Tab-separated table of C-alpha atoms and ligand atoms in Angstrom:
chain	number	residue	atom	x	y	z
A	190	UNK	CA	0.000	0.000	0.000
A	191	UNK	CA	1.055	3.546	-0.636
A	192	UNK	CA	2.284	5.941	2.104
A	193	UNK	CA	-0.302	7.813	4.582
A	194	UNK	CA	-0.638	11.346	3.270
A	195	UNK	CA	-2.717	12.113	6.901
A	196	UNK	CA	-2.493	10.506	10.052
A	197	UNK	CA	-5.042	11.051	12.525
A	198	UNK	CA	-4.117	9.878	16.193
A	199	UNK	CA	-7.251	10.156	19.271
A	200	UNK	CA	-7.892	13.281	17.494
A	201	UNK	CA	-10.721	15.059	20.293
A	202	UNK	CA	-12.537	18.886	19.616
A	203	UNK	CA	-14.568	18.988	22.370
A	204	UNK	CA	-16.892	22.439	21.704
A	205	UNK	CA	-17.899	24.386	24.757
A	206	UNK	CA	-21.737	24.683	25.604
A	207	UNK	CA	-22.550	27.976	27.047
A	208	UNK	CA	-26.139	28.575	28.990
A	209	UNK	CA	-27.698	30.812	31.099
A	210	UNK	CA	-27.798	35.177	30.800
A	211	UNK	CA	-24.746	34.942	32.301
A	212	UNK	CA	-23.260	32.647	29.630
A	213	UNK	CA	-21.443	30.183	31.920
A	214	UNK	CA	-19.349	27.465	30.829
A	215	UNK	CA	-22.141	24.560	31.530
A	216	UNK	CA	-21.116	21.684	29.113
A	217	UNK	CA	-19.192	20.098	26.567
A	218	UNK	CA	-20.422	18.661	22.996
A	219	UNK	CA	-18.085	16.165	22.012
A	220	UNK	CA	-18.123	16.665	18.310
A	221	UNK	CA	-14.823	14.798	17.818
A	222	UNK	CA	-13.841	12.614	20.773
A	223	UNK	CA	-10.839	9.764	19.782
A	224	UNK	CA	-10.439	9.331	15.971
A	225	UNK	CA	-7.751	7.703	14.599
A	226	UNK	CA	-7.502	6.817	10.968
A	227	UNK	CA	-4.628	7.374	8.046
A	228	UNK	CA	-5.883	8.448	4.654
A	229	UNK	CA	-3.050	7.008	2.059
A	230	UNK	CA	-2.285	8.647	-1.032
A	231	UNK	CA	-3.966	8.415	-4.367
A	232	UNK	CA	-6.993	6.415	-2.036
A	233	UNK	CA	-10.708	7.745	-1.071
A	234	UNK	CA	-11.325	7.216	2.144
A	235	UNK	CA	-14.999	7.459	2.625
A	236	UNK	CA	-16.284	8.971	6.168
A	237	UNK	CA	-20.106	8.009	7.055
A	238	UNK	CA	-22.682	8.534	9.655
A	239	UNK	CA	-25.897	10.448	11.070
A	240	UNK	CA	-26.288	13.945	11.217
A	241	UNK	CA	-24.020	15.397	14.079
A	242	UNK	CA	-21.423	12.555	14.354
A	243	UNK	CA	-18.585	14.913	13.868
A	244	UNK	CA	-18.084	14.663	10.002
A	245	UNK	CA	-17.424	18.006	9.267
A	246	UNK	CA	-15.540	18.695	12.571
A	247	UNK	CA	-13.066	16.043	11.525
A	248	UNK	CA	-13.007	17.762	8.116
A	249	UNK	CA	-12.020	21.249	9.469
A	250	UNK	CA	-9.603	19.864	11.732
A	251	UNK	CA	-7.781	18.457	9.563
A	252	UNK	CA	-7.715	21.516	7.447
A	253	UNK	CA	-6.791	23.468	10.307
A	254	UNK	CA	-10.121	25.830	10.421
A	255	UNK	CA	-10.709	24.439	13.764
A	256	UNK	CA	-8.434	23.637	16.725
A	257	UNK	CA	-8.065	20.692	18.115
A	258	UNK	CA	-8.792	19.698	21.651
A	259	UNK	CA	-6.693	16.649	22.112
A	260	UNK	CA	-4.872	14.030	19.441
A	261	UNK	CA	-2.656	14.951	16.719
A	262	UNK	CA	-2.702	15.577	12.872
A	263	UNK	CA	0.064	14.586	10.566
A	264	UNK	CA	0.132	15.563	6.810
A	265	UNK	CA	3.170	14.496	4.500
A	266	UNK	CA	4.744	12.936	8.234
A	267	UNK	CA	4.692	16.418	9.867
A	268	UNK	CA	2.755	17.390	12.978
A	269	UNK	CA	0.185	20.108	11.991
A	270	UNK	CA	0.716	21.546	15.250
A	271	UNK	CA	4.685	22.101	15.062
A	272	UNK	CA	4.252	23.481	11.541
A	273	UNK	CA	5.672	27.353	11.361
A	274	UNK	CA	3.502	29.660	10.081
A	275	UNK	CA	5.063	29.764	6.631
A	276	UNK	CA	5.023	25.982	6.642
A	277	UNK	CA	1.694	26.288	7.261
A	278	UNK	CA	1.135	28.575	4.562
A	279	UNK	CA	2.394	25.881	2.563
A	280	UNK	CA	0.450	23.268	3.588
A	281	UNK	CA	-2.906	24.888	3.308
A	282	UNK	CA	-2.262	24.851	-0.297
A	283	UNK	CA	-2.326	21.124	-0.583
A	284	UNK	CA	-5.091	20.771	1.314
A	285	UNK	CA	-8.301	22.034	-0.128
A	286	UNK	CA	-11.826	21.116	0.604
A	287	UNK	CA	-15.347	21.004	-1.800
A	288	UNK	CA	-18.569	21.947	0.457
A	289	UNK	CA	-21.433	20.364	-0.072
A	290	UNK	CA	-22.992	23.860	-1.026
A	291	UNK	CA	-21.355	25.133	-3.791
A	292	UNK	CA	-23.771	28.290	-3.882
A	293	UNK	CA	-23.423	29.297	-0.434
A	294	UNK	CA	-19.736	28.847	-0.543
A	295	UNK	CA	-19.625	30.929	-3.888
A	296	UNK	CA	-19.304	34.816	-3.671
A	297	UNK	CA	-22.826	35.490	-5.610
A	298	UNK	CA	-21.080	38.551	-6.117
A	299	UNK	CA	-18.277	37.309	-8.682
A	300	UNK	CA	-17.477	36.175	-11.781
A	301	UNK	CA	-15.992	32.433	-11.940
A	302	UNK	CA	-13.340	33.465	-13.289
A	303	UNK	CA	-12.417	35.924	-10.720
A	304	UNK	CA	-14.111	33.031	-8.324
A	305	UNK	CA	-11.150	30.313	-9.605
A	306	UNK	CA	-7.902	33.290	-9.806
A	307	UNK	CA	-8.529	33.851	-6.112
A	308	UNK	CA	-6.707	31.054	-4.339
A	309	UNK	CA	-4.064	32.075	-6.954
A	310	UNK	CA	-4.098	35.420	-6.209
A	311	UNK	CA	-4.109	34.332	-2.315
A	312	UNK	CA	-0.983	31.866	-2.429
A	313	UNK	CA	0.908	34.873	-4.558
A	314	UNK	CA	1.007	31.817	-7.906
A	315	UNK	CA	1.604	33.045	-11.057
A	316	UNK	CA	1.031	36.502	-12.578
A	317	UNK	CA	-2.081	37.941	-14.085
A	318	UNK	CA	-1.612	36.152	-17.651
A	319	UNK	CA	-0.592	32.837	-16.074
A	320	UNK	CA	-3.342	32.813	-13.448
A	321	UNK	CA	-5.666	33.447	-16.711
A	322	UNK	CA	-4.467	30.400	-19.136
A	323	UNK	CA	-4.764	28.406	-15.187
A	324	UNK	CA	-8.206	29.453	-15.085
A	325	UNK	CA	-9.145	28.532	-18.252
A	326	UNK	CA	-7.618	25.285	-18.188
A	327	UNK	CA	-9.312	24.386	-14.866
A	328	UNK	CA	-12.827	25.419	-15.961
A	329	UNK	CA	-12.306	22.850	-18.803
A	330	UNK	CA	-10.321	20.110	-16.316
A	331	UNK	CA	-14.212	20.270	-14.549
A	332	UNK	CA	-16.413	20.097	-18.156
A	333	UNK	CA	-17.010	24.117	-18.419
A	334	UNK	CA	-15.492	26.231	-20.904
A	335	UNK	CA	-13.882	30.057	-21.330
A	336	UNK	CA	-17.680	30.863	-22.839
A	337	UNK	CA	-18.107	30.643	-18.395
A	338	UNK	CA	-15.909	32.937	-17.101
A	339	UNK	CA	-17.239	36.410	-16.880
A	340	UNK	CA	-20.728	34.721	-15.939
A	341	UNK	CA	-21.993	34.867	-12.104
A	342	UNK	CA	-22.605	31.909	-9.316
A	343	UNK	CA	-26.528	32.146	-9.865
A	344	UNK	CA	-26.132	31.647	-13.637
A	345	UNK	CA	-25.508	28.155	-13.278
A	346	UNK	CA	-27.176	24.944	-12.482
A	347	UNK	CA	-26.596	23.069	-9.241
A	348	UNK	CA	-24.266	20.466	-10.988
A	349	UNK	CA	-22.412	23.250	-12.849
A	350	UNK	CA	-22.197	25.286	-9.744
A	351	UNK	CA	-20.057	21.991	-8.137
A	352	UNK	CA	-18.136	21.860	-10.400
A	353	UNK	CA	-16.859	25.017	-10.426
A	354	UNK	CA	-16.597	24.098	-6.657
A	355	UNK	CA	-14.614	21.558	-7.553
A	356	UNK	CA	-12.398	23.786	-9.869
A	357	UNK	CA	-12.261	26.138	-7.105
A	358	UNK	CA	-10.824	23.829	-4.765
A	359	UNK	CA	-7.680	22.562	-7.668
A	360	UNK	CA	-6.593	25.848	-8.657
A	361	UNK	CA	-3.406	25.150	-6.247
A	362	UNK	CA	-2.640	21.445	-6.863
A	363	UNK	CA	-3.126	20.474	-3.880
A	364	UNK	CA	-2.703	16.943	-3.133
A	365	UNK	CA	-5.683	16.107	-0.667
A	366	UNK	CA	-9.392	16.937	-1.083
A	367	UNK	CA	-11.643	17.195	1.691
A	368	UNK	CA	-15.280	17.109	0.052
A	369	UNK	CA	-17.949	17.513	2.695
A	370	UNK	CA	-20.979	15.885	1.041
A	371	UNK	CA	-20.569	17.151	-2.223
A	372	UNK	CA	-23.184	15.625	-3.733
A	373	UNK	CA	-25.656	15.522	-1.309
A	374	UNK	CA	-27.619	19.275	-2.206
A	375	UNK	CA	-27.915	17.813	-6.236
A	376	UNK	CA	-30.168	15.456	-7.828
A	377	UNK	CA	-29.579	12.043	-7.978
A	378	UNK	CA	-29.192	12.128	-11.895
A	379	UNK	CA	-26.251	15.466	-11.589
A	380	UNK	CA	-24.520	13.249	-8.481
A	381	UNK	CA	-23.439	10.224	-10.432
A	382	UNK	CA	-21.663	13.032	-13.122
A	383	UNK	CA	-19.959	14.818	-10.212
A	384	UNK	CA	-19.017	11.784	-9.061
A	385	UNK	CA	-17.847	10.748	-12.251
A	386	UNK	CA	-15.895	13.744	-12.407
A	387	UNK	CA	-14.239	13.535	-9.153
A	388	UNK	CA	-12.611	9.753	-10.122
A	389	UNK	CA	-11.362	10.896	-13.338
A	390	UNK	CA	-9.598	14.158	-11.373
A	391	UNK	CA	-8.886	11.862	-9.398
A	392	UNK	CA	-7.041	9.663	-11.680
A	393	UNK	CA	-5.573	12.065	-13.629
A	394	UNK	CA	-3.917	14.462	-11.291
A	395	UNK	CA	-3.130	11.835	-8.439
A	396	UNK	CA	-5.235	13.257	-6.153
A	397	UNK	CA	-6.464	12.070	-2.411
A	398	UNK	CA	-9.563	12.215	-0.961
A	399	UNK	CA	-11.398	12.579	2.575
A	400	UNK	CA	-15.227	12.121	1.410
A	401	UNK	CA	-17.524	12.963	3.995
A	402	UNK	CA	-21.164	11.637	3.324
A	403	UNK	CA	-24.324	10.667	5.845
A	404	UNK	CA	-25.263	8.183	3.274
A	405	UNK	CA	-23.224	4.959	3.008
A	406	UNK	CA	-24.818	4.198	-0.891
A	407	UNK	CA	-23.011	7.800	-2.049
A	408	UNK	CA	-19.464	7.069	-0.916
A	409	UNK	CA	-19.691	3.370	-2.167
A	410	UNK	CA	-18.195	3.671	-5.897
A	411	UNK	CA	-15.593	6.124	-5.231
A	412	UNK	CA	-13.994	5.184	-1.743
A	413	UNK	CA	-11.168	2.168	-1.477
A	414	UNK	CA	-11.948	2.140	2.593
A	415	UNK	CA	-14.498	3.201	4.270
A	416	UNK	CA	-15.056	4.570	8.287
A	417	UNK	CA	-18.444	4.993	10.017
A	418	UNK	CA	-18.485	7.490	12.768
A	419	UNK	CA	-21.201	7.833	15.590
A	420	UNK	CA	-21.041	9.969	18.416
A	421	UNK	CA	-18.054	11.579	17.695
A	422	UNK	CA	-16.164	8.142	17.609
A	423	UNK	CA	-15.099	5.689	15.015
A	424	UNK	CA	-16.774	2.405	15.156
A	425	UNK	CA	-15.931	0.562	11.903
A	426	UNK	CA	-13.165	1.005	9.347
A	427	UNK	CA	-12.456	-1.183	6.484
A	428	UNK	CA	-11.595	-1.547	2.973
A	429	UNK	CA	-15.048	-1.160	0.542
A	430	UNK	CA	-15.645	-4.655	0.142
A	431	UNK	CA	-15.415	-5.825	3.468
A	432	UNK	CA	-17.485	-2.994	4.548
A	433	UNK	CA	-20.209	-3.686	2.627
A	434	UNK	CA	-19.754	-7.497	1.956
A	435	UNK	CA	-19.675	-7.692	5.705
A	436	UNK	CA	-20.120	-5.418	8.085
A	437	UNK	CA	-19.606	-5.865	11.658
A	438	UNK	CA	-20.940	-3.302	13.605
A	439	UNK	CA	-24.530	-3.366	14.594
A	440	UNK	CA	-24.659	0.650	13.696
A	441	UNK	CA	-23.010	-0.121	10.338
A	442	UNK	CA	-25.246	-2.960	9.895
A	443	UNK	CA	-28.047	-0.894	10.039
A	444	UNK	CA	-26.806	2.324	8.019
A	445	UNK	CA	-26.455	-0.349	5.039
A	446	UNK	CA	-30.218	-1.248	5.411
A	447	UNK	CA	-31.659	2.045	5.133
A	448	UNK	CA	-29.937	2.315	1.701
A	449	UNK	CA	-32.452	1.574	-1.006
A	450	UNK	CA	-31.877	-1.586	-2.767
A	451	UNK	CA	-32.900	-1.427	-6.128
A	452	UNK	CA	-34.040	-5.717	-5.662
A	453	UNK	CA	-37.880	-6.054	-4.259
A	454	UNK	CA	-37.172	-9.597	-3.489
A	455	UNK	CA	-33.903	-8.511	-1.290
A	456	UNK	CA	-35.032	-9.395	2.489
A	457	UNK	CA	-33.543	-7.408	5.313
A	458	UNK	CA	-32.139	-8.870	8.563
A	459	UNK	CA	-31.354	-6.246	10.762
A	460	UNK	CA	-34.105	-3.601	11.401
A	461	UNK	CA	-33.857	0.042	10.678
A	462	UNK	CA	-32.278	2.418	13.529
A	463	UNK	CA	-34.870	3.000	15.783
A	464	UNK	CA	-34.803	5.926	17.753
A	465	UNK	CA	-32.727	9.355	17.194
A	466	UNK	CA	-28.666	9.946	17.703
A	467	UNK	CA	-28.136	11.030	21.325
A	468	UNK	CA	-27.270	14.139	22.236
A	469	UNK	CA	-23.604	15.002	22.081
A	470	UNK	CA	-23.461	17.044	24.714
A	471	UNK	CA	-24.543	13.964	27.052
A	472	UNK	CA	-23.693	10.484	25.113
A	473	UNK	CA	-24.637	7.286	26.613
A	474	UNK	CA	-22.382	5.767	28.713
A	475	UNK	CA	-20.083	2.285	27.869
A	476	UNK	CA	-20.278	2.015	24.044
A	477	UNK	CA	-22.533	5.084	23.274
A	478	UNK	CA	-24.510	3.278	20.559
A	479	UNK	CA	-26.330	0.679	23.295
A	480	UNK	CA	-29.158	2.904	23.624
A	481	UNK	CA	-30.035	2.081	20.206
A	482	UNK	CA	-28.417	-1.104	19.410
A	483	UNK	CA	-30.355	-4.277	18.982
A	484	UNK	CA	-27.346	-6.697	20.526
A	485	UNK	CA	-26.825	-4.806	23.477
A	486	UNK	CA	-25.104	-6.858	26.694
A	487	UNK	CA	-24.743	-6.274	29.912
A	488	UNK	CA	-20.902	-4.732	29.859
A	489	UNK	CA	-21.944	-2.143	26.526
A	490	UNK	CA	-23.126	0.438	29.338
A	491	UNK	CA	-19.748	0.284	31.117
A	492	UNK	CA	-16.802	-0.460	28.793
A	493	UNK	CA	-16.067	2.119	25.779
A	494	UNK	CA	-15.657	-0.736	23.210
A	495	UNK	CA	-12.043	-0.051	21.352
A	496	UNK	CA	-11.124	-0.209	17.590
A	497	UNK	CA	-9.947	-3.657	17.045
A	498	UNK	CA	-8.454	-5.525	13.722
A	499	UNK	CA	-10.395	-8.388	13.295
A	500	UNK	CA	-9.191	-9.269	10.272
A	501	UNK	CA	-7.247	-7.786	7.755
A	502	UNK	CA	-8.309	-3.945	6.807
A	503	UNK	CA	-11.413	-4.614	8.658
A	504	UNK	CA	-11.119	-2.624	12.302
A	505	UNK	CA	-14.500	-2.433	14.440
A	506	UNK	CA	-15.367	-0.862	17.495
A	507	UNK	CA	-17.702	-3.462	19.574
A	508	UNK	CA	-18.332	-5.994	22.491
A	509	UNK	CA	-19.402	-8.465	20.364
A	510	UNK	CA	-16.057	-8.646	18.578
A	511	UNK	CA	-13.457	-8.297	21.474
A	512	UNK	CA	-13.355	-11.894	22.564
A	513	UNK	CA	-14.557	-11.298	26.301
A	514	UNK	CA	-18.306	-11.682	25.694
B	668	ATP	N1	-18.907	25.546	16.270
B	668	ATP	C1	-19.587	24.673	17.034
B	668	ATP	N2	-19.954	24.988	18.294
B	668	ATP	C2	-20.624	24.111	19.074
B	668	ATP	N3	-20.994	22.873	18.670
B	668	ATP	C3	-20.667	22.517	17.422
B	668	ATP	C4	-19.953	23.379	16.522
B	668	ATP	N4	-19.774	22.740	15.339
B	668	ATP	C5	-20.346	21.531	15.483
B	668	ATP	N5	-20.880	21.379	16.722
B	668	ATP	C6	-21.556	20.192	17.257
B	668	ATP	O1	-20.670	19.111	17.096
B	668	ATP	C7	-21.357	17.933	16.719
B	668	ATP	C8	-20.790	17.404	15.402
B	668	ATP	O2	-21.080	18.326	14.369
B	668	ATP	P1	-20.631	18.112	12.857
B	668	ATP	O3	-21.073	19.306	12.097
B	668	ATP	O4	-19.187	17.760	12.822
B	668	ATP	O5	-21.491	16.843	12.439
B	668	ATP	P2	-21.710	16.179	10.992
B	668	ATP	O6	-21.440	14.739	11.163
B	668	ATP	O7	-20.936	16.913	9.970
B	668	ATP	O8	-23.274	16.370	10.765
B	668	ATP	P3	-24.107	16.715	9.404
B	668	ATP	O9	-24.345	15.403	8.732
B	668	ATP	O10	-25.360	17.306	9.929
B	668	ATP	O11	-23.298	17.663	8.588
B	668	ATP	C9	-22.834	18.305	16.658
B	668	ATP	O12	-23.425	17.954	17.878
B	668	ATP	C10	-22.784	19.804	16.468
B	668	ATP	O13	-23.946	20.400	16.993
B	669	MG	MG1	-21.477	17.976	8.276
């Protein structure tokens, strides 16, 4: 296998929770609390789970909009946090991320053309007539063309807007994505394009990708491994096949049902999550899925269930896999 191009170690962001007219201090949300995964380069590694599992908060962490709280973050084999400032500099060119709302994260108020010569313009690449011929390449890397450029965000389709999202985020060859559902705001029909899209860029410029979705059926064509995060924790991590061929966790187990099988005649096992994800602010005790989980035993309200290997590339975080049932 290639090299890790990120290496995530117990990373924790652990948000305050203010309350009261006074504003006191009354909480933590544990948006983040223990990941630890490598993302190796030229792979997709997909990351999956419900609404407020710490997706995103992973995401910025790693591209250094948000602090951490405990853990570290290596990129290339160098701490984030011992980076200098110029180093740093550096690094946030590599590292580039595609939201999942390409017209809120847009400036309505520009041109795409002045949209795409900005993170130029920003790392001080190229002068004016090189950052042109860059832009114009780049808007035809993603399908657009020059006939684009002087046009504005809301003159575009959803798909189109994505893309130029997507051209947005390669204007400084970076080497890893972070795309934060990037499909999930378009149809069905404009997702499998983008998609599309992002394996031949992909392929074609060697890049690496962290692709956050909440929706295991999204992230299943384009990711080589995939992890499933609830709670702010990592329960299951494996290469694609194993994943879906056979997953382990209970959680997992049930994120794959809810995705809509195209086969009428396909018979379910497990039953759909009942219930909604507990708060974050004040998680379950032991293994913090229990509350929900149809396997539960005795020791799942005590013991925090670690990530084991149980075989290889498959890692899960459960009772029912650690040998001391
Ligand atoms: N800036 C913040 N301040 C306080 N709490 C936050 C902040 N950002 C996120 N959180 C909380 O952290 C938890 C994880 O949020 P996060 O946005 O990472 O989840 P997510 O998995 O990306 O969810 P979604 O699928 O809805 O995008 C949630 O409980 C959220 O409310
Ligand atoms: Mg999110």
């Amino acid at each position: 296998m290639s090299k890790p191009l990120v290496k995530v170690k117990d990373l924790q962001k652990h948000f305050p929770v203010h309350s009261g007219m006074l504003g006191r201090k009354t909480g933590v949300v544990k948006a983040v609390d223990g990941v630890s995964f490598e993302v190796y380069e030229g792979e997709t590694l997909g990351i999956v789970g419900e609404s407020g599992c710490g997706k995103s908060t992973t995401g910025r962490l790693i591209m250094r909009l948000l602090d951490n709280t405990g853990g570290s973050i290596e990129i290339d084999g160098r701490k984030v946090s011992e980076l200098s400032k110029q180093d740093m500099r550096a690094m946030r060119r590599d590292i580039q991320m595609v939201f999942q709302d390409p017209y809120a994260s847009l400036n309505p108020r520009h041109t795409i053309g002045k949209i795409l010569e900005e993170p130029l313009i920003v790392h001080g690449l190229g002068n004016a007539k090189e950052r042109k011929v860059k832009v114009s390449e780049f808007l035809k890397i993603v399908g657009l063309s020059d006939y684009h450029i002087n046009r504005y965000p809301h003159q575009f389709s959803g798909g189109q807007r994505q893309r130029i999202g997507i051209a947005r985020a390669l204007m400084t060859n970076p080497k890893l994505i972070i795309a934060d559902e990037p499909v999930s705001a378009l149809d069905v029909s404009i997702q499998a394009q983008v998609l599309n899209l992002m394996q031949k860029l992909q392929k074609d410029l060697g890049l690496t990708y962290l692709f956050i979705a909440h929706d295991l059926g999204v992230v299943r064509h384009i990711s080589n491994r995939v992890g499933v995060m609830y709670l702010g924790r990592m329960v299951e991590l494996a290469v694609s096949e194993s994943l879906y061929g056979e997953p382990l966790h209970p959680y997992t187990q049930a994120l794959l049902a809810s995705v809509p099988v195209p086969d009428p005649d396909f018979t379910r096992e497990v039953k759909l999550l009942d219930g909604d994800i507990p708060s974050a602010s004040n998680p379950p005790s032991g293994c913090t899925f229990h509350t929900r989980c149809p396997f539960k035993m005795e020791r799942c309200l005590q013991e925090v269930p670690q990530m084991i290997e149980v075989k290889q590339g498959h890692s899960v975080a459960c009772h029912l896999y650690d040998g001391a049932q």
